[in-house]
XYZ file of C-alpha atoms in Angstrom:
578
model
C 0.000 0.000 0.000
C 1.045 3.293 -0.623
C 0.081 6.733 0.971
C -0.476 9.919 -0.706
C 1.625 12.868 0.694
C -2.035 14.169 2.208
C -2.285 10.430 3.792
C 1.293 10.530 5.047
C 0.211 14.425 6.691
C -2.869 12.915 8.683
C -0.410 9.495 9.850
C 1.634 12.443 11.572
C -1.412 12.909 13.640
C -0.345 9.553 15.290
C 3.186 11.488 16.543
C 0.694 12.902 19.200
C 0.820 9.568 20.561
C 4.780 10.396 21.209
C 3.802 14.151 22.241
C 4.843 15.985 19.024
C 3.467 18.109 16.724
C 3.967 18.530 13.059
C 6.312 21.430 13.509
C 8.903 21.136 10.610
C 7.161 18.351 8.774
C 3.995 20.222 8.208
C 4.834 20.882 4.035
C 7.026 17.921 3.781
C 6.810 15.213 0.887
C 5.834 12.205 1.908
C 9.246 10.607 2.531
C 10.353 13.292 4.766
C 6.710 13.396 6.975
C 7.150 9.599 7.700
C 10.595 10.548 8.907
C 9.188 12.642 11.150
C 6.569 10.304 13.054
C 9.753 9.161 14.561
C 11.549 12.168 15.004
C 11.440 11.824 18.741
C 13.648 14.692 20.434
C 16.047 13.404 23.218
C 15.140 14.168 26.398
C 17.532 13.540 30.208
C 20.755 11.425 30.233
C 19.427 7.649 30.623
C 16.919 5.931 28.098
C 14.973 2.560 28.021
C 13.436 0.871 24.855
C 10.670 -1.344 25.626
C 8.460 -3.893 24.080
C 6.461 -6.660 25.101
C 4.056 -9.427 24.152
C 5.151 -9.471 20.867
C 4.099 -13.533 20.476
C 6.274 -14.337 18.398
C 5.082 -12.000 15.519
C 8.211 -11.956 13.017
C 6.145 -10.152 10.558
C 3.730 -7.367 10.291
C 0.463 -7.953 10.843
C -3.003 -6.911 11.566
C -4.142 -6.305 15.227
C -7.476 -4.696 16.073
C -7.776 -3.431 20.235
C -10.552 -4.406 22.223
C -14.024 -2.632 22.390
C -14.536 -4.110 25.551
C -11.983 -3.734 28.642
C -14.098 -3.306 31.974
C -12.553 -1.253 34.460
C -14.213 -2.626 37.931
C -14.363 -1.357 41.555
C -11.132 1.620 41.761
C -10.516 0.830 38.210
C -13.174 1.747 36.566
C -12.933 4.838 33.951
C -9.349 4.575 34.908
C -6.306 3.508 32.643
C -5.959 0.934 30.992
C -9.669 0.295 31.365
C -10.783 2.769 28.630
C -11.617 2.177 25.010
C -12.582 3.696 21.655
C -13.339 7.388 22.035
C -12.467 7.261 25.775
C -9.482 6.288 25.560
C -8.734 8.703 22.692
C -9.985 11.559 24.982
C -7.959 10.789 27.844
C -4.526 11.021 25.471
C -5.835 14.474 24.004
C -6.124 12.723 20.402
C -8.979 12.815 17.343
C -10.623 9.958 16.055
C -10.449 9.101 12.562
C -6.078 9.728 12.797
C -3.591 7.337 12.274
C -3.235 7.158 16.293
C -6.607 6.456 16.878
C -6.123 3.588 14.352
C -2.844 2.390 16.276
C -4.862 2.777 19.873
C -8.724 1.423 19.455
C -10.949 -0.867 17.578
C -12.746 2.468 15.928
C -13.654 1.846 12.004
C -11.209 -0.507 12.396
C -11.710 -2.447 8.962
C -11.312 0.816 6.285
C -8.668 2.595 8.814
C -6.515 -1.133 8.371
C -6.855 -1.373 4.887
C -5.466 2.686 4.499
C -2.667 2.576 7.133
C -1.568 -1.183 6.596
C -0.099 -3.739 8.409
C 1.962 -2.774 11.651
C 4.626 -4.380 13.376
C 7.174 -6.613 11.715
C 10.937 -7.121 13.560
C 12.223 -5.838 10.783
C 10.376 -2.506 10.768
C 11.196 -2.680 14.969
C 14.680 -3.048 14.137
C 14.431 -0.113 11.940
C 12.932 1.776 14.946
C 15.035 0.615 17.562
C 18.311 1.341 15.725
C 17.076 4.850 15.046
C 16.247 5.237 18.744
C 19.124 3.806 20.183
C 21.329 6.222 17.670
C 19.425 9.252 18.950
C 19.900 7.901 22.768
C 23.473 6.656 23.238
C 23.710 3.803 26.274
C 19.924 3.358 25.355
C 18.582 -0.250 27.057
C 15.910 -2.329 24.972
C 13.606 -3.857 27.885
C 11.729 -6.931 26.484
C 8.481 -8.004 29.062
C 8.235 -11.593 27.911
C 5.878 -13.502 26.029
C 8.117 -13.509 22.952
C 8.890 -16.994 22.236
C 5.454 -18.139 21.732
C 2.235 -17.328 19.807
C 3.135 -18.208 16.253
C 3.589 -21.646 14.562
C 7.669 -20.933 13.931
C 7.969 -20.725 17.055
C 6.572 -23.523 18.556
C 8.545 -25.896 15.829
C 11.820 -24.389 16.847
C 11.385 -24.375 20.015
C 11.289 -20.819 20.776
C 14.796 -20.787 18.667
C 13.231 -18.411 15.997
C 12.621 -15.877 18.353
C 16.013 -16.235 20.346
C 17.770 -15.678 17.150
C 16.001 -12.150 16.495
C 15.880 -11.147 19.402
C 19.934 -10.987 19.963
C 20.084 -9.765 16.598
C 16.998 -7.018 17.635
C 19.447 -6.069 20.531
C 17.455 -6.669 23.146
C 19.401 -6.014 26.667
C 17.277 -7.279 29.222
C 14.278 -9.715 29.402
C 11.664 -10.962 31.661
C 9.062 -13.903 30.801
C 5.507 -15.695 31.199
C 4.533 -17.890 28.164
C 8.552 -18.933 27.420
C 8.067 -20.873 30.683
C 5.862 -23.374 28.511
C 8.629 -24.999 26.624
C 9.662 -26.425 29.772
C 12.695 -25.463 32.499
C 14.934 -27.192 30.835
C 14.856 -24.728 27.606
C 14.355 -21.948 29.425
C 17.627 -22.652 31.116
C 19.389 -23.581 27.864
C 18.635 -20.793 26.209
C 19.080 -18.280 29.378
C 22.436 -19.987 30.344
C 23.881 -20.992 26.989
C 21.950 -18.467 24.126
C 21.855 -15.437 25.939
C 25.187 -15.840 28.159
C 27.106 -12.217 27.774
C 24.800 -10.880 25.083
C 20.575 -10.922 27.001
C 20.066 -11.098 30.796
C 16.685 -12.871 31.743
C 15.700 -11.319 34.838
C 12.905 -12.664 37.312
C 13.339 -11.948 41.409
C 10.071 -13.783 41.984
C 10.604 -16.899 40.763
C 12.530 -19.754 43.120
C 13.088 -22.959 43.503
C 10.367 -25.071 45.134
C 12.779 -27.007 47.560
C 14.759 -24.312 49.078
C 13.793 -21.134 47.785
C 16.854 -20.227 45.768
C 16.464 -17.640 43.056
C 16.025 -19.477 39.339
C 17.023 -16.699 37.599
C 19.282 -12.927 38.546
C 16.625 -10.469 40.029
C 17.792 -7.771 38.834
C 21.049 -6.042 36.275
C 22.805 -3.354 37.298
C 24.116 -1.174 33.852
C 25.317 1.819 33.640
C 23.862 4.435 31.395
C 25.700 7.564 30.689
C 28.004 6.902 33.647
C 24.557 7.108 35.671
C 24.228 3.131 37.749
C 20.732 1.938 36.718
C 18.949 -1.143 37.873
C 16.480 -3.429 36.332
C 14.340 -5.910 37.794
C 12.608 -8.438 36.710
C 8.824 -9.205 37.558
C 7.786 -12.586 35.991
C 4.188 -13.645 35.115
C 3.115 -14.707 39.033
C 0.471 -16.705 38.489
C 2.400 -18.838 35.317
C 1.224 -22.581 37.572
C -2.301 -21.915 37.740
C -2.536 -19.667 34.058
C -0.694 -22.660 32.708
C 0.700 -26.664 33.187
C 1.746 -26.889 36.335
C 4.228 -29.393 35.318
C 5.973 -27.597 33.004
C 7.287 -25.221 36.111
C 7.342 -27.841 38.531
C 10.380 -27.202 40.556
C 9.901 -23.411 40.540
C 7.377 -21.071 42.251
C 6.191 -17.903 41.235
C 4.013 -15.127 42.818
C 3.397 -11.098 42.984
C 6.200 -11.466 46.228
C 5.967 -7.551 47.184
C 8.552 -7.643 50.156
C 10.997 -9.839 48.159
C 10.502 -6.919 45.529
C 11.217 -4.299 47.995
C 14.529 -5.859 49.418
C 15.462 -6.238 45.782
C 14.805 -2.545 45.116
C 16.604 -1.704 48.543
C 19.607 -3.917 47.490
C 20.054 -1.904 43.967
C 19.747 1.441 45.703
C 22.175 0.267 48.318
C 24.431 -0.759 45.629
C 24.589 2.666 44.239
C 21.278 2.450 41.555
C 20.279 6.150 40.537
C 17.417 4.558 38.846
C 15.378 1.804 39.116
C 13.165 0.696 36.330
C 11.227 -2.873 36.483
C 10.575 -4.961 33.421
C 7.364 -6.744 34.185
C 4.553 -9.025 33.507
C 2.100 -8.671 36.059
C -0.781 -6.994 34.095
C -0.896 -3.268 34.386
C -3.979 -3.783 36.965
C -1.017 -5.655 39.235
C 1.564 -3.427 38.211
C -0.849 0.495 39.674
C -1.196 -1.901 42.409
C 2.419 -2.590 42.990
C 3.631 0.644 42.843
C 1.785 1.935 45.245
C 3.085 -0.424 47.851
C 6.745 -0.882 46.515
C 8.901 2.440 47.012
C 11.999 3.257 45.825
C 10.999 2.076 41.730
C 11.070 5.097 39.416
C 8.933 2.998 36.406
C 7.158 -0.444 36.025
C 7.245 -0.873 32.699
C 4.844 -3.694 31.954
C 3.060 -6.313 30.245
C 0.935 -9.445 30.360
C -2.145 -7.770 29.510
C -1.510 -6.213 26.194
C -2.763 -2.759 27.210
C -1.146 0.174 24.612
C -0.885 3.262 26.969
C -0.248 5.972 24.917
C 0.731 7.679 28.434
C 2.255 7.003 31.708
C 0.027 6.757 35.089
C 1.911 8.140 37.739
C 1.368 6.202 40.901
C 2.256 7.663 44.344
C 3.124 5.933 47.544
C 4.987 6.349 50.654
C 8.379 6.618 49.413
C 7.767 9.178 45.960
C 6.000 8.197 42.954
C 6.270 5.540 40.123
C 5.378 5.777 36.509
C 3.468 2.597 35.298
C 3.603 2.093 31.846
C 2.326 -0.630 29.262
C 3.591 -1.378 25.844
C 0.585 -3.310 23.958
C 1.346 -6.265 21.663
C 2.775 -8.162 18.675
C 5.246 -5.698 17.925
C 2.828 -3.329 17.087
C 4.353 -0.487 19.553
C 7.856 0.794 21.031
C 7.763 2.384 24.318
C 10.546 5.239 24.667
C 11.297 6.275 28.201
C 13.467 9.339 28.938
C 14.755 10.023 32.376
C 16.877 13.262 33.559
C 18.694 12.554 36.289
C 20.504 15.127 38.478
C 22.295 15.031 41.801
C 21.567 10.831 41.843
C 17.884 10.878 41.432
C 15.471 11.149 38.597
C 14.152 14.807 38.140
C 12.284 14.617 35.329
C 10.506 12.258 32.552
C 9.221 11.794 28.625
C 7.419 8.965 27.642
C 6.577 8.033 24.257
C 4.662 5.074 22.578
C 5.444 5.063 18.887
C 3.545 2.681 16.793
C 5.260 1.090 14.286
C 3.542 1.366 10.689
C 5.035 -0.860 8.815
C 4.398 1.097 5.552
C 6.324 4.218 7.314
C 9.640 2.191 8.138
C 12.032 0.602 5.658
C 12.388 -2.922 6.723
C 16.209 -3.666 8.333
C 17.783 -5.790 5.457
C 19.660 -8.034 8.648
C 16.714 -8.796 10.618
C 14.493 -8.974 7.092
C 17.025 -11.548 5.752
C 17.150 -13.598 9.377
C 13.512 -13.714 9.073
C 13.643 -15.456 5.116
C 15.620 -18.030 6.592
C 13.998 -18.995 9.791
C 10.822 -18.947 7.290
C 12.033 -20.718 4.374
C 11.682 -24.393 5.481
C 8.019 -23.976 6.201
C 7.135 -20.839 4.005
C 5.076 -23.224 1.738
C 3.038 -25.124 5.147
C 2.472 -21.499 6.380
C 1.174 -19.851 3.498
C -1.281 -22.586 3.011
C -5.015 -21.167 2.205
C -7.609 -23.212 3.897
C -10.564 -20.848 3.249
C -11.451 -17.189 2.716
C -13.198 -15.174 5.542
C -15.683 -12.825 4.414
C -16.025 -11.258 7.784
C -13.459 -9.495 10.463
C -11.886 -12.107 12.653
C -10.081 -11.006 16.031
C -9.492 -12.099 19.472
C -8.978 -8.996 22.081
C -12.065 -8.453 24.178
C -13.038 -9.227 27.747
C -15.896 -11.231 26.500
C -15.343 -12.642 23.093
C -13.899 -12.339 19.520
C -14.865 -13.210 16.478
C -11.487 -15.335 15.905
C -12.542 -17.507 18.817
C -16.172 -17.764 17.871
C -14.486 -19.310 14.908
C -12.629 -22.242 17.249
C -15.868 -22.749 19.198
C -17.785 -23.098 15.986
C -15.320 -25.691 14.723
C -14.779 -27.882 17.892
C -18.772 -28.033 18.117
C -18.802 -29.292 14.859
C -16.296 -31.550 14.526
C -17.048 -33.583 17.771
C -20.559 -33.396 18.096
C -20.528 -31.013 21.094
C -23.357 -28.928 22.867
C -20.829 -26.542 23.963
C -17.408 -25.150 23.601
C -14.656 -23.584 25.525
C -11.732 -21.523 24.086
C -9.479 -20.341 26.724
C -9.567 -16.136 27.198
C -6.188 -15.582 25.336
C -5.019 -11.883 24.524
C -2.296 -13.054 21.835
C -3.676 -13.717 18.325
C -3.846 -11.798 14.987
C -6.473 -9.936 12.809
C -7.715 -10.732 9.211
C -9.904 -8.607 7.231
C -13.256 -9.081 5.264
C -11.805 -11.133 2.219
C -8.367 -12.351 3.183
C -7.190 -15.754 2.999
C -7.452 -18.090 6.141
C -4.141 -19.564 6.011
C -2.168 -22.252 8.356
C -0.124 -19.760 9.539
C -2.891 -17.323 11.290
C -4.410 -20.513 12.728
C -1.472 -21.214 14.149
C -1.524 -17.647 15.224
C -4.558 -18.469 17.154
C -3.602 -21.888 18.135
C 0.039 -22.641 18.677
C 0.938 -23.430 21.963
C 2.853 -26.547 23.405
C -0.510 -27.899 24.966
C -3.060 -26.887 22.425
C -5.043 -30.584 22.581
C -8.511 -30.631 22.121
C -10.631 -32.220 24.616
C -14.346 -33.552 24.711
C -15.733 -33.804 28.042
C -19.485 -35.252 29.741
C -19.574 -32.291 32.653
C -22.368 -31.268 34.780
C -24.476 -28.124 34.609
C -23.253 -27.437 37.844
C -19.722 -27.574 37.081
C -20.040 -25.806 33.969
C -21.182 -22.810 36.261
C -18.182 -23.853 38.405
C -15.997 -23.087 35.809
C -17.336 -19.719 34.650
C -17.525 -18.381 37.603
C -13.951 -19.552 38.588
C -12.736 -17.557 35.171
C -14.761 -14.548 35.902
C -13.595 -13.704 39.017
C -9.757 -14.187 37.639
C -11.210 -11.195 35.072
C -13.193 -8.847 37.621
C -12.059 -9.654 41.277
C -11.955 -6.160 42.354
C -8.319 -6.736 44.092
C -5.801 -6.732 41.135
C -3.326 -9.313 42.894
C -6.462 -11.663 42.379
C -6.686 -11.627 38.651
C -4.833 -14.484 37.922
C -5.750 -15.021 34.308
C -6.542 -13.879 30.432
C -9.958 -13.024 29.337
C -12.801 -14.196 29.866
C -13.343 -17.868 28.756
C -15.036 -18.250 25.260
C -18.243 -20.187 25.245
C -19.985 -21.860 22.016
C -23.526 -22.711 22.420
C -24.809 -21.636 25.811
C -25.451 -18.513 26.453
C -25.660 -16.593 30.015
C -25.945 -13.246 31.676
C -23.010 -12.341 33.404
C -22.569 -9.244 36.485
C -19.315 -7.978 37.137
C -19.652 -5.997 39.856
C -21.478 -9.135 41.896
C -19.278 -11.163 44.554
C -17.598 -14.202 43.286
C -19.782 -17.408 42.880
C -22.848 -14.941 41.982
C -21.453 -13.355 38.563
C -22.865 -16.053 36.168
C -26.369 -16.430 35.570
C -29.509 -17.571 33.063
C -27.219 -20.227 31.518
C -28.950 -21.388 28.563
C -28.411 -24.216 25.602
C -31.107 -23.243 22.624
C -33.267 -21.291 24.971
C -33.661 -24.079 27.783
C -32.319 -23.304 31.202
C -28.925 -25.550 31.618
C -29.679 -28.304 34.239
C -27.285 -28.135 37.353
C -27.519 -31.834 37.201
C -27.453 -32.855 33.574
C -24.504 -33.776 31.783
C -23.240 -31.908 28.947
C -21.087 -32.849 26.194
C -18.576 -29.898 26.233
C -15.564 -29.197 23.541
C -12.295 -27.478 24.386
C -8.366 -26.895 24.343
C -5.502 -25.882 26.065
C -5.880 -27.687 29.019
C -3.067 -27.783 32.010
C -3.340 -30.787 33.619
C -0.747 -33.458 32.796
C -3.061 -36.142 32.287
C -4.479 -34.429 29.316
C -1.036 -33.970 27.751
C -1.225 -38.238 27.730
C -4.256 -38.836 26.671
C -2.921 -38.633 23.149
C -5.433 -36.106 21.935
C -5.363 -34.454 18.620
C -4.130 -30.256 18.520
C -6.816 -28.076 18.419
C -5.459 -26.802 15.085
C -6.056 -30.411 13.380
C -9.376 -29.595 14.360
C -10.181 -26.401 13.099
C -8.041 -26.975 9.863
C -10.319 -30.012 9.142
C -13.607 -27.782 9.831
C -12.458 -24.893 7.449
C -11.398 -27.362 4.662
C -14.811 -28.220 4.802
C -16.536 -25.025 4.149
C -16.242 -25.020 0.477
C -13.397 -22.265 0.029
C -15.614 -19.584 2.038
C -15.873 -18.883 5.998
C -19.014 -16.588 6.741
C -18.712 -14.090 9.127
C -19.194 -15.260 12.801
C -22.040 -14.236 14.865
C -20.475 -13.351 17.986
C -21.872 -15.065 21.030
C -21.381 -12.829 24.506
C -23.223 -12.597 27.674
C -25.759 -10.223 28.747
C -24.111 -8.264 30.701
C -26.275 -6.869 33.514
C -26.331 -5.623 37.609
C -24.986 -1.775 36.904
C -21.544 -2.279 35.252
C -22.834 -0.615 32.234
C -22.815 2.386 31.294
C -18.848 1.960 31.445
C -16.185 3.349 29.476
C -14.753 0.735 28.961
C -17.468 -1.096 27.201
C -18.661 0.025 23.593
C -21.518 -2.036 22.298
């Protein structure tokens, strides 16, 4: 795709989303106003990079935010729990820009279709060298969940993504779903991959036997002669989000004091700044910083939020900034600090989206990428039908992507009703692309994706959905231990937020009857974390779903999404569009 010089003046809108005008650029050819996007003016002496949740996405793609992110309790009409125009009007921007494109689900079809496809680690590269010119010493922070989420991933291992990320130059990394290939890769790739070139950081996770640290807790680099630490916060809840036994000699867990004698340690040890790379969720994260002092930023992850500013957070000792770096390489955070006399004075923070169509592709990282694609180019590119409607994931409730997976699993075992776990990772396709193996995979590939057919009760069903929906909306942050909400197929059901757990889930229906609490159901689903089901010698979910869409004569219609009611006050919200 290519932009006009007008369409290349309105993408400069999105440099609001890095707090600059169009100053110089305003009568610039087209060339010279996509320079300018990311003509980000340095700011202080020390500089962080960061990304996060990239899954995995070597190349650009399509990503469309949620429409629906409930802020409950203290949260709500707070960031991140803002979409659409909301969120738009919080960060002072228009709708209808470039940066409202990059930030919300609004017209989300035509606005992808004139800006193109964003991410890509060869347009991050290009970003990331330009930023790291403009900010000598610069660190590139990287929150985790980068080895998984695509299907080159999961058949090397995780060994795609090691390779671009040294060659990405990232400094400093933290991790959730790279715990999934098991400890003993995670260890080979921390102690032999990374040795002297990426430190994996993590000061709450230990061994289960004596409490020894798995991994360092924190780096100490110096930036600009100024001593800087960075810690590392790890997913907490990785046993219960996902197989126990793939972590079984380690525990995890939010562990606020160890976090404070960490941050006491660094400062002792002669830290000017402390900055923590996390994954706790920015919920966790506001929650954090108001009981941790001493951290200057929590840059975080987990929950895929793209914060187009920092929340500053106060507590006993100062304030923190809390920041959140969305998903699938789609932005880079930019963090400035000035610090004077051995303390941070003052701050910039910028999230730049990264247009693909605005930045030349690195030729190093773009050839790495050929390679680690060419064995299974032809497997990935592999059309299985068309979709004639929008198909997504984000959403607290649903996605059209997913309503796609419940669809098939119904289908293809005969089910009543089907699960697909809340997962925020995942990619978009518009109206009239191809359905290829590669974006089910997309949707799919993880390292316990079987399928599963299961006779449960209408009382456990319940069980279950409450269980989820209080890991969503339990008004205590450090309680939200999971994704979305779980996707159902079939039965429908009214759900209330704001109730107390055990009471959020009710009028369950299948085809307008009232679910029995005692009447067995025939229920489809995947991903699941016990260790039994990883021996039951189940087919992968994608197996499933390939066989379904084979089926439906070249042509996927578009998905009628299936959400609860949602009822008991929580709406109006603005975090909720309809």
């Amino acid at each position: 795709m290519n932009l006009s010089k007008r369409e290349f003046l309105q993408v400069l809108s999105a440099a609001s989303v890095a707090g600059m005008g169009l100053g110089r650029f305003a009568d610039a050819s087209a060339q010279t106003a996509a320079e300018g996007l990311y003509d980000v003016p340095k700011f202080g002496n020390v500089s962080f990079l960061h990304m996060t949740d990239c899954h995995a996405q070597l190349k650009p793609i399509y990503f469309r935010e949620p429409s629906v992110n409930l802020g409950v309790g203290d949260m709500k009409g707070r960031l991140p729990h803002l979409v659409g125009e909301h969120l738009l009007k919080a960060a002072g921007l228009k709708p209808g820009t470039p940066s409202a494109h990059a930030l919300t689900y609004l017209n989300f079809d035509k606005a992808a279709q004139r800006y193109g496809k964003v991410g890509g680690f060869a347009h991050l590269a290009t970003l990331v060298k330009r930023m790291k010119a403009s900010r000598p010493g610069a660190l590139l922070l990287d929150g985790g969940d980068t080895w998984q989420g695509s299907a080159t991933s999961l058949w090397t291992k995780g060994q795609d993504m090691v390779d671009a990320c040294k060659l990405l130059g990232v400094d400093v990394m933290t991790g959730h779903w790279e715990f999934t290939y098991g400890m003993d890769r995670v260890k080979e790739i921390v102690e032999k991959e990374f040795a002297g070139k990426i430190d994996f950081v993590a000061q709450n996770v230990k061994t289960t036997d004596f409490g020894d640290p798995v991994f360092k807790p924190y780096v100490l680099k110096e930036i600009n002669g100024v001593p800087c630490a960075i810690v590392g916060q790890a997913f907490p809840y990785t046993p219960i989000a996902n197989p126990r036994y793939m972590v079984a000699d380690w525990q995890f867990g939010i562990q606020d004091d160890n976090m404070q004698k960490v941050v006491n340690e660094a400062r002792a040890k002669g830290a000017q700044v402390v900055v923590v790379i996390s994954h706790n969720g920015m919920d966790v994260d506001l929650k954090m910083a108001s009981r941790v002092t001493g951290i200057d930023a929590i840059m975080g992850g987990h929950t895929h939020d793209g914060m187009p500013v920092a929340s500053i957070v106060k507590n006993a000792g100062g304030q923190t900034l809390v920041t959140n770096a969305g998903s699938n390489g789609k932005f880079l955070g930019v963090l400035d600090f000035e610090v004077k006399d051995k303390k941070v004075t003052d701050y910039r923070y910028k999230l730049l989206p990264v247009f693909a169509n605005m930045l030349p592709a690195d030729k190093e990282m773009d050839a790495l990428i050929t390679r680690i694609r060419a064995p299974h180019e032809a497997k990935l590119n592999e059309q299985l039908a068309v979709t004639e409607g929008l198909l997504y994931r984000r959403g607290n409730f649903n996605g059209t992507g997913d309503q796609l997976l419940v669809d098939a699993l119904m289908e293809t075992q005969g089910a009543e009703i089907a699960f697909s776990p809340g997962f925020r990772w995942g990619t978009t396709l518009l109206p009239g692309q191809p359905i290829t193996r590669e974006w089910l995979m997309d949707m799919t590939a993880t390292t316990y994706s079987y399928a599963t057919l299961t006779e449960m009760k209408g009382e456990m069903i319940k069980t279950v959905l409450e269980d989820v929906c209080d890991n969503l909306f339990n008004p205590d942050p450090y309680y939200q231990q999971g994704g979305d909400m779980v996707r159902v197929g079939g039965l429908t059901y009214a759900c209330d937020p704001l109730a107390d757990m055990g009471k959020r889930i009710t009028d369950m229906r299948l085809k307008g009857k009232p679910i029995d609490p005692a009447k067995n159901y025939l229920v489809a689903g995947w991903a699941p974390v016990s260790e039994e089901a990883s021996k039951a010698g189940n087919k992968m979910v994608w197996e499933l779903v390939e066989e379904w869409l084979k089926a439906r004569g070249g042509k996927v219609a578009p998905r009628k999404l299936n959400s609860p009611k949602l009822v008991g006050g929580v709406l109006p919200n603005p975090g909720y569009a309809a």
